[in-house]
């Protein structure tokens, strides 16, 4: 294997954004190398099941008013083309359906998608390298011209590239970066993500002069029962307490502190900022019947999250009446009488048709049908909203606001799209992965136009040798 090569596109990170970009570029004839620090490709995308976002600019603006306008518009405008592109690769993408009350999206097999993208890259003569770290970016006159890679066995390789894409999935796996850019106590949160997204893309980009977004933009995650570590990736969904938007959430002082009905993903950010970042999630029999044991999204498997939390040893309780809240276990640290009074006060306001404080935009029905199902909840993080700034062509922006030549970013490495709001991480990885590929395609065309014959011959020889090696290892099209 040559320790040096020249390609059109080097992709650092083999998740949803990186593999989508690699496959799109390879299909258009570009020479592609994709690297991945983990043992397998896919990253956190393997744990997802839907691509969704806001169906219009108006809805996006209403739910994500502080996000970067050009990125929001690009996501909404290009989403349908992204879905069509996935279908064009042979991935089965279901018809559109409502998501989260305001979004629209599609269920699909994310494992099939990432594996299909990998096959496309390899079949086109490209390479997908696992267990490979990126030591540093190559910089020439302020432009990124590739990177130095280190394989798991210590083998080093220099890859020169017309375009280099950062798609390492964010920095949620690094507690120091989380504490600095998400919240001073963000280390408290369980990691609802693959463990390899530890800020590699962020550090590489900033080393090349990239600008970054707001340090308090928030994060995407969900509430989970306290005291239950994730045993395997299936827990990322099974333990997520999506039904919180129909329940009441009280902090350690027994107070409501946010509008729960705006969505579990927003309530999660609010709970992180409460004392000890924990609270009691309370549902009555109506909420239990309609939301706790039902499917959160059409087509998803229904899981009794209360029973699962109890089975796994979480802090859960069943109260046959509001009076029984007075007997909450002392070691939990809550004033049971204050909790009871808070539920009674909310029920009185809801029954009278008055506005509670904090407000409650959607489900304003009282919780007055015992028994009561109580779960202590804590926040878990999937990825941060702080990240590398890009424009709507997926070009990384420098501190001066101009693109850093040769450097692209997509997916959860980027910042600016979301600010204390969220409307689809898989969708943004898909859209900006494809956008990055299109930018790389244009760059490759310009590069080819100015190459001298000698330089072109040398590059083609290097890429050809890599392609022959990759082709010898390529799986058949029948594999999934």
Coordinates of N, CA, C and O in Angstrom, one line a residue, residues 116-244:
X116 N -24.9 0.8 2.0 CA -25.0 1.0 0.5 C -24.0 2.1 0.1 O -23.3 1.9 -0.9
X117 N -23.9 3.1 0.8 CA -22.9 4.2 0.5 C -21.5 3.7 0.5 O -20.7 4.0 -0.4
X118 N -21.2 2.9 1.5 CA -19.8 2.3 1.5 C -19.6 1.5 0.3 O -18.5 1.6 -0.3
X119 N -20.5 0.6 -0.1 CA -20.3 -0.2 -1.3 C -20.2 0.7 -2.5 O -19.3 0.4 -3.4
X120 N -20.9 1.8 -2.6 CA -20.8 2.7 -3.8 C -19.3 3.2 -3.9 O -18.7 3.3 -5.0
X121 N -18.8 3.7 -2.8 CA -17.4 4.2 -2.7 C -16.4 3.2 -3.2 O -15.6 3.4 -4.1
X122 N -16.5 2.0 -2.6 CA -15.5 0.9 -2.9 C -15.7 0.4 -4.3 O -14.7 0.2 -5.1
X123 N -16.9 0.3 -4.8 CA -17.1 -0.2 -6.2 C -16.6 0.8 -7.2 O -16.2 0.4 -8.3
X124 N -16.6 2.1 -6.8 CA -16.0 3.1 -7.8 C -14.5 3.2 -7.7 O -13.9 4.0 -8.4
X125 N -13.9 2.3 -6.9 CA -12.4 2.4 -6.8 C -11.9 3.2 -5.6 O -10.7 3.4 -5.5
X126 N -12.8 3.7 -4.8 CA -12.4 4.4 -3.6 C -12.0 3.5 -2.5 O -12.1 2.3 -2.6
X127 N -11.7 4.1 -1.4 CA -11.3 3.4 -0.2 C -12.1 3.8 1.0 O -12.4 5.0 1.2
X128 N -12.5 2.9 1.9 CA -13.1 3.2 3.2 C -12.2 2.6 4.3 O -12.1 1.3 4.4
X129 N -11.5 3.4 5.0 CA -10.5 2.9 6.0 C -11.1 3.0 7.4 O -11.4 4.1 7.8
X130 N -11.2 1.9 8.1 CA -11.6 1.9 9.5 C -10.4 1.9 10.4 O -9.3 1.6 9.9
X131 N -10.7 2.1 11.7 CA -9.6 2.2 12.7 C -8.4 3.1 12.2 O -7.3 2.7 12.4
X132 N -8.8 4.2 11.7 CA -7.8 5.1 11.1 C -8.1 6.5 11.7 O -9.2 7.1 11.6
X133 N -7.0 7.1 12.3 CA -7.1 8.4 12.9 C -6.5 9.4 12.0 O -5.7 9.1 11.2
X134 N -7.0 10.7 12.1 CA -6.4 11.8 11.3 C -5.5 12.6 12.3 O -6.0 13.2 13.2
X135 N -4.2 12.5 12.0 CA -3.3 13.2 12.9 C -3.3 14.7 12.7 O -3.2 15.5 13.7
X136 N -3.3 15.2 11.5 CA -3.3 16.6 11.2 C -3.8 16.9 9.8 O -3.7 16.0 8.9
X137 N -4.3 18.1 9.6 CA -4.6 18.5 8.2 C -3.3 19.1 7.6 O -2.4 19.6 8.3
X138 N -3.2 19.0 6.3 CA -2.1 19.6 5.5 C -2.5 21.0 5.1 O -3.6 21.2 4.6
X139 N -1.7 21.9 5.4 CA -2.0 23.3 5.1 C -0.9 23.9 4.2 O 0.3 23.8 4.5
X140 N -1.3 24.5 3.1 CA -0.4 25.2 2.2 C -1.0 26.6 1.8 O -2.0 26.6 1.2
X141 N -0.3 27.6 2.2 CA -0.7 29.0 1.9 C -2.1 29.2 2.4 O -2.9 29.9 1.7
X142 N -2.5 28.7 3.6 CA -3.8 28.9 4.1 C -4.9 28.0 3.6 O -6.0 28.0 4.1
X143 N -4.6 27.1 2.7 CA -5.5 26.2 2.1 C -5.3 24.8 2.7 O -4.1 24.4 2.9
X144 N -6.4 24.0 2.9 CA -6.3 22.7 3.3 C -6.1 21.8 2.1 O -6.9 21.9 1.1
X145 N -5.0 21.0 2.1 CA -4.7 20.2 0.9 C -4.7 18.7 1.2 O -4.1 17.9 0.5
X146 N -5.4 18.3 2.3 CA -5.4 16.9 2.6 C -5.1 16.7 4.1 O -5.3 17.6 4.9
X147 N -4.6 15.5 4.4 CA -4.3 15.2 5.8 C -3.3 14.0 6.0 O -3.1 13.3 5.0
X148 N -2.8 13.9 7.1 CA -1.9 12.8 7.5 C -2.7 11.8 8.4 O -3.3 12.3 9.4
X149 N -2.7 10.6 8.0 CA -3.6 9.6 8.6 C -2.7 8.6 9.4 O -1.5 8.3 8.9
X150 N -3.2 8.0 10.4 CA -2.5 6.9 11.2 C -3.4 5.8 11.4 O -4.5 5.9 12.0
X151 N -3.1 4.6 10.8 CA -3.9 3.4 11.0 C -3.7 2.8 12.4 O -2.8 3.2 13.1
X152 N -4.6 1.9 12.8 CA -4.5 1.3 14.1 C -3.2 0.5 14.3 O -2.8 0.4 15.5
X153 N -2.6 0.0 13.3 CA -1.3 -0.7 13.4 C -0.1 0.3 13.4 O 1.0 -0.2 13.4
X154 N -0.4 1.6 13.4 CA 0.7 2.6 13.4 C 1.2 3.0 12.0 O 2.0 3.9 11.9
X155 N 0.6 2.4 10.9 CA 1.0 2.7 9.6 C 0.5 4.2 9.3 O -0.6 4.5 9.6
X156 N 1.4 4.9 8.7 CA 1.1 6.3 8.4 C 0.8 6.5 6.9 O 1.5 5.8 6.0
X157 N 0.0 7.4 6.5 CA -0.3 7.7 5.1 C -0.6 9.2 5.0 O -1.4 9.7 5.8
X158 N -0.1 9.7 3.9 CA -0.4 11.1 3.6 C -1.4 11.1 2.4 O -1.1 10.5 1.3
X159 N -2.5 11.7 2.6 CA -3.5 11.8 1.5 C -3.7 13.3 1.1 O -4.1 14.1 1.9
X160 N -3.3 13.6 -0.1 CA -3.5 14.9 -0.6 C -4.8 15.0 -1.4 O -5.2 14.1 -2.1
X161 N -5.6 16.0 -1.1 CA -7.0 16.1 -1.7 C -7.3 17.5 -2.1 O -6.9 18.4 -1.4
X162 N -8.1 17.6 -3.2 CA -8.6 18.9 -3.6 C -9.6 19.4 -2.6 O -9.7 20.6 -2.4
X163 N -10.3 18.5 -2.0 CA -11.3 18.8 -1.0 C -11.2 17.9 0.2 O -11.1 16.7 0.0
X164 N -11.3 18.4 1.4 CA -11.3 17.5 2.6 C -12.6 17.9 3.4 O -12.8 19.0 3.7
X165 N -13.3 16.8 3.7 CA -14.6 17.0 4.4 C -14.5 16.5 5.8 O -14.1 15.3 6.0
X166 N -14.8 17.3 6.8 CA -14.9 16.9 8.2 C -16.3 16.5 8.5 O -17.3 17.2 8.4
X167 N -16.5 15.2 8.9 CA -17.8 14.7 9.3 C -17.7 13.6 10.4 O -18.1 12.5 10.2
X168 N -17.0 14.0 11.5 CA -16.7 13.1 12.6 C -17.8 13.0 13.6 O -17.6 12.2 14.6
X169 N -18.9 13.7 13.4 CA -20.1 13.5 14.3 C -20.2 14.3 15.5 O -21.1 14.0 16.4
X170 N -19.4 15.3 15.7 CA -19.5 16.2 16.9 C -18.5 15.9 18.0 O -17.5 15.1 17.8
X171 N -18.7 16.4 19.2 CA -17.8 16.3 20.3 C -18.4 15.8 21.5 O -17.9 15.9 22.6
X172 N -19.6 15.1 21.4 CA -20.3 14.7 22.6 C -19.6 13.7 23.4 O -19.9 13.5 24.6
X173 N -18.6 13.0 22.8 CA -17.9 12.0 23.6 C -16.7 12.5 24.4 O -16.0 11.8 25.1
X174 N -16.5 13.9 24.3 CA -15.4 14.5 25.0 C -16.0 15.4 26.1 O -16.6 16.4 25.8
X175 N -15.8 15.0 27.4 CA -16.5 15.7 28.5 C -15.9 17.1 28.6 O -16.6 18.1 29.0
X176 N -14.6 17.3 28.3 CA -14.0 18.7 28.5 C -14.7 19.6 27.5 O -15.0 20.8 27.9
X177 N -14.9 19.2 26.2 CA -15.5 20.1 25.3 C -17.0 20.3 25.6 O -17.5 21.4 25.4
X178 N -17.6 19.3 26.1 CA -19.0 19.4 26.5 C -19.2 20.4 27.6 O -20.1 21.3 27.6
X179 N -18.3 20.3 28.6 CA -18.4 21.3 29.8 C -18.1 22.7 29.3 O -18.7 23.7 29.8
X180 N -17.2 22.9 28.3 CA -16.9 24.2 27.9 C -18.0 24.8 27.0 O -18.2 26.0 27.1
X181 N -18.6 24.0 26.1 CA -19.4 24.6 25.1 C -20.9 24.2 25.2 O -21.7 24.8 24.5
X182 N -21.3 23.3 26.1 CA -22.7 22.9 26.3 C -23.2 23.5 27.6 O -24.2 24.2 27.7
X183 N -22.5 23.1 28.7 CA -22.9 23.5 30.0 C -21.8 23.1 31.0 O -21.1 22.1 30.8
X184 N -21.5 23.9 32.0 CA -20.4 23.6 33.0 C -20.6 22.2 33.6 O -19.6 21.7 34.1
X185 N -21.8 21.7 33.7 CA -22.0 20.4 34.3 C -22.4 19.3 33.3 O -23.1 18.4 33.6
X186 N -22.1 19.5 32.0 CA -22.5 18.6 31.0 C -21.9 17.2 31.1 O -22.5 16.3 30.5
X187 N -20.9 17.1 31.9 CA -20.4 15.7 32.1 C -21.3 14.8 32.9 O -21.2 13.6 32.9
X188 N -22.4 15.4 33.5 CA -23.4 14.6 34.2 C -24.2 13.7 33.2 O -24.7 12.7 33.6
X189 N -24.2 14.1 32.0 CA -25.2 13.5 31.1 C -24.6 12.1 30.5 O -23.4 12.0 30.2
X190 N -25.5 11.2 30.4 CA -25.2 9.9 29.7 C -25.0 10.3 28.2 O -25.6 11.2 27.7
X191 N -24.1 9.5 27.6 CA -23.9 9.7 26.2 C -24.8 8.8 25.3 O -24.7 7.6 25.3
X192 N -25.7 9.5 24.6 CA -26.7 8.8 23.8 C -26.2 8.8 22.4 O -26.9 9.4 21.5
X193 N -25.1 8.2 22.1 CA -24.4 8.4 20.9 C -23.3 7.3 20.7 O -23.0 6.6 21.7
X194 N -22.7 7.2 19.6 CA -21.5 6.4 19.5 C -20.4 7.0 20.3 O -20.4 8.2 20.5
X195 N -19.5 6.2 20.8 CA -18.4 6.8 21.7 C -17.3 7.4 20.9 O -16.4 8.0 21.6
X196 N -17.2 7.4 19.6 CA -16.0 7.8 18.9 C -16.1 9.3 18.5 O -15.1 9.9 18.0
X197 N -17.2 10.0 18.6 CA -17.4 11.4 18.3 C -16.8 12.2 19.4 O -17.6 12.6 20.3
X198 N -15.5 12.5 19.4 CA -14.9 13.1 20.5 C -14.2 14.4 20.1 O -13.2 14.9 20.7
X199 N -14.7 15.1 19.1 CA -14.2 16.4 18.7 C -13.1 16.4 17.7 O -12.5 17.5 17.6
X200 N -12.8 15.3 17.0 CA -11.7 15.3 16.1 C -11.9 16.4 15.0 O -11.0 17.2 14.7
X201 N -13.1 16.4 14.4 CA -13.4 17.4 13.4 C -13.3 18.8 13.9 O -12.8 19.7 13.2
X202 N -13.8 19.0 15.1 CA -13.8 20.4 15.7 C -12.3 20.8 15.8 O -12.0 22.0 15.5
X203 N -11.5 20.0 16.4 CA -10.1 20.4 16.6 C -9.3 20.5 15.3 O -8.5 21.5 15.2
X204 N -9.6 19.7 14.3 CA -8.9 19.8 13.1 C -9.3 21.1 12.4 O -8.4 21.8 11.8
X205 N -10.6 21.4 12.4 CA -11.0 22.6 11.8 C -10.5 23.9 12.4 O -10.0 24.8 11.7
X206 N -10.5 24.0 13.7 CA -10.0 25.1 14.4 C -8.5 25.3 14.2 O -8.0 26.4 14.2
X207 N -7.8 24.2 14.1 CA -6.3 24.2 13.8 C -6.1 24.9 12.5 O -5.0 25.4 12.2
X208 N -7.1 24.8 11.6 CA -6.9 25.4 10.2 C -7.5 26.8 10.2 O -7.7 27.4 9.1
X209 N -7.9 27.4 11.3 CA -8.4 28.7 11.4 C -9.9 28.9 11.2 O -10.4 30.0 11.0
X210 N -10.7 27.8 11.4 CA -12.1 27.8 11.3 C -12.8 28.6 12.4 O -12.3 28.6 13.6
X211 N -13.9 29.3 12.1 CA -14.7 29.9 13.1 C -15.7 28.9 13.6 O -16.0 27.9 13.0
X212 N -16.2 29.2 14.8 CA -17.2 28.3 15.5 C -18.4 29.1 15.9 O -18.3 30.3 16.0
X213 N -19.5 28.4 16.1 CA -20.7 29.0 16.5 C -20.9 29.4 17.9 O -19.9 29.4 18.7
X214 N -22.1 29.7 18.3 CA -22.3 30.1 19.7 C -22.0 29.0 20.7 O -22.3 27.8 20.4
X215 N -21.4 29.4 21.8 CA -21.0 28.4 22.8 C -22.1 27.9 23.7 O -22.0 27.0 24.5
X216 N -23.3 28.6 23.6 CA -24.4 28.2 24.4 C -25.6 27.9 23.5 O -26.8 28.2 23.9
X217 N -25.4 27.3 22.4 CA -26.4 27.0 21.4 C -27.3 25.8 21.9 O -28.4 25.6 21.4
X218 N -26.8 25.0 22.8 CA -27.6 23.9 23.3 C -27.1 22.5 22.7 O -26.0 22.4 22.2
X219 N -28.0 21.6 22.8 CA -27.6 20.2 22.3 C -28.9 19.5 22.0 O -30.0 19.8 22.4
X220 N -28.8 18.4 21.2 CA -29.9 17.5 21.0 C -29.7 16.3 21.9 O -28.6 15.7 22.0
X221 N -30.8 15.9 22.6 CA -30.8 14.7 23.4 C -32.2 14.4 23.9 O -33.2 15.0 23.4
X222 N -32.4 13.5 24.8 CA -33.7 13.2 25.4 C -33.6 12.9 26.9 O -32.5 12.6 27.4
X223 N -34.7 13.0 27.6 CA -34.7 12.6 29.0 C -34.7 11.1 29.0 O -35.3 10.4 28.2
X224 N -34.0 10.6 30.0 CA -33.9 9.1 30.3 C -34.1 8.9 31.8 O -33.9 9.9 32.6
X225 N -34.5 7.7 32.3 CA -34.6 7.5 33.7 C -33.2 7.6 34.4 O -32.2 7.2 33.8
X226 N -33.2 8.2 35.6 CA -31.9 8.3 36.3 C -31.4 7.0 36.8 O -32.2 6.0 37.0
X227 N -30.1 6.9 36.9 CA -29.4 5.7 37.5 C -29.4 4.5 36.6 O -29.0 3.4 37.1
X228 N -29.7 4.6 35.3 CA -29.7 3.5 34.4 C -28.7 3.8 33.3 O -29.1 4.5 32.3
X229 N -27.5 3.2 33.3 CA -26.6 3.4 32.2 C -27.1 2.7 30.9 O -27.8 1.7 31.0
X230 N -26.7 3.2 29.8 CA -27.1 2.5 28.5 C -26.3 1.2 28.4 O -25.1 1.2 28.6
X231 N -27.0 0.1 28.2 CA -26.4 -1.2 28.1 C -26.0 -1.5 26.7 O -25.0 -2.1 26.4
X232 N -26.7 -1.0 25.7 CA -26.4 -1.1 24.3 C -27.2 -0.1 23.5 O -28.1 0.6 24.1
X233 N -26.9 0.1 22.2 CA -27.5 1.2 21.5 C -29.0 1.1 21.4 O -29.7 2.2 21.2
X234 N -29.6 0.0 21.6 CA -31.1 -0.1 21.5 C -31.7 0.7 22.7 O -32.8 1.2 22.6
X235 N -30.9 0.9 23.7 CA -31.4 1.7 24.9 C -31.6 3.2 24.5 O -32.3 3.9 25.2
X236 N -30.9 3.7 23.5 CA -31.0 5.1 23.1 C -32.4 5.5 22.8 O -32.8 6.6 23.1
X237 N -33.2 4.5 22.2 CA -34.6 4.8 21.9 C -35.5 4.2 23.1 O -36.4 4.9 23.6
X238 N -35.2 3.0 23.5 CA -36.0 2.4 24.5 C -36.1 3.1 25.8 O -37.2 3.1 26.5
X239 N -35.1 3.8 26.2 CA -35.1 4.5 27.5 C -35.4 5.9 27.4 O -35.6 6.6 28.4
X240 N -35.5 6.5 26.2 CA -35.9 7.9 26.0 C -37.3 8.1 26.4 O -38.2 7.4 25.9
X241 N -37.6 9.1 27.2 CA -38.9 9.4 27.8 C -39.6 10.4 26.9 O -40.0 11.5 27.4
X242 N -39.9 10.0 25.7 CA -40.5 11.0 24.7 C -41.8 11.5 25.3 O -42.2 12.6 24.9
X243 N -42.5 10.7 26.1 CA -43.9 11.1 26.5 C -43.9 12.3 27.4 O -44.9 12.8 27.9
X244 N -42.7 12.8 27.8 CA -42.6 13.9 28.8 C -43.4 15.1 28.3 O -43.9 15.9 29.1

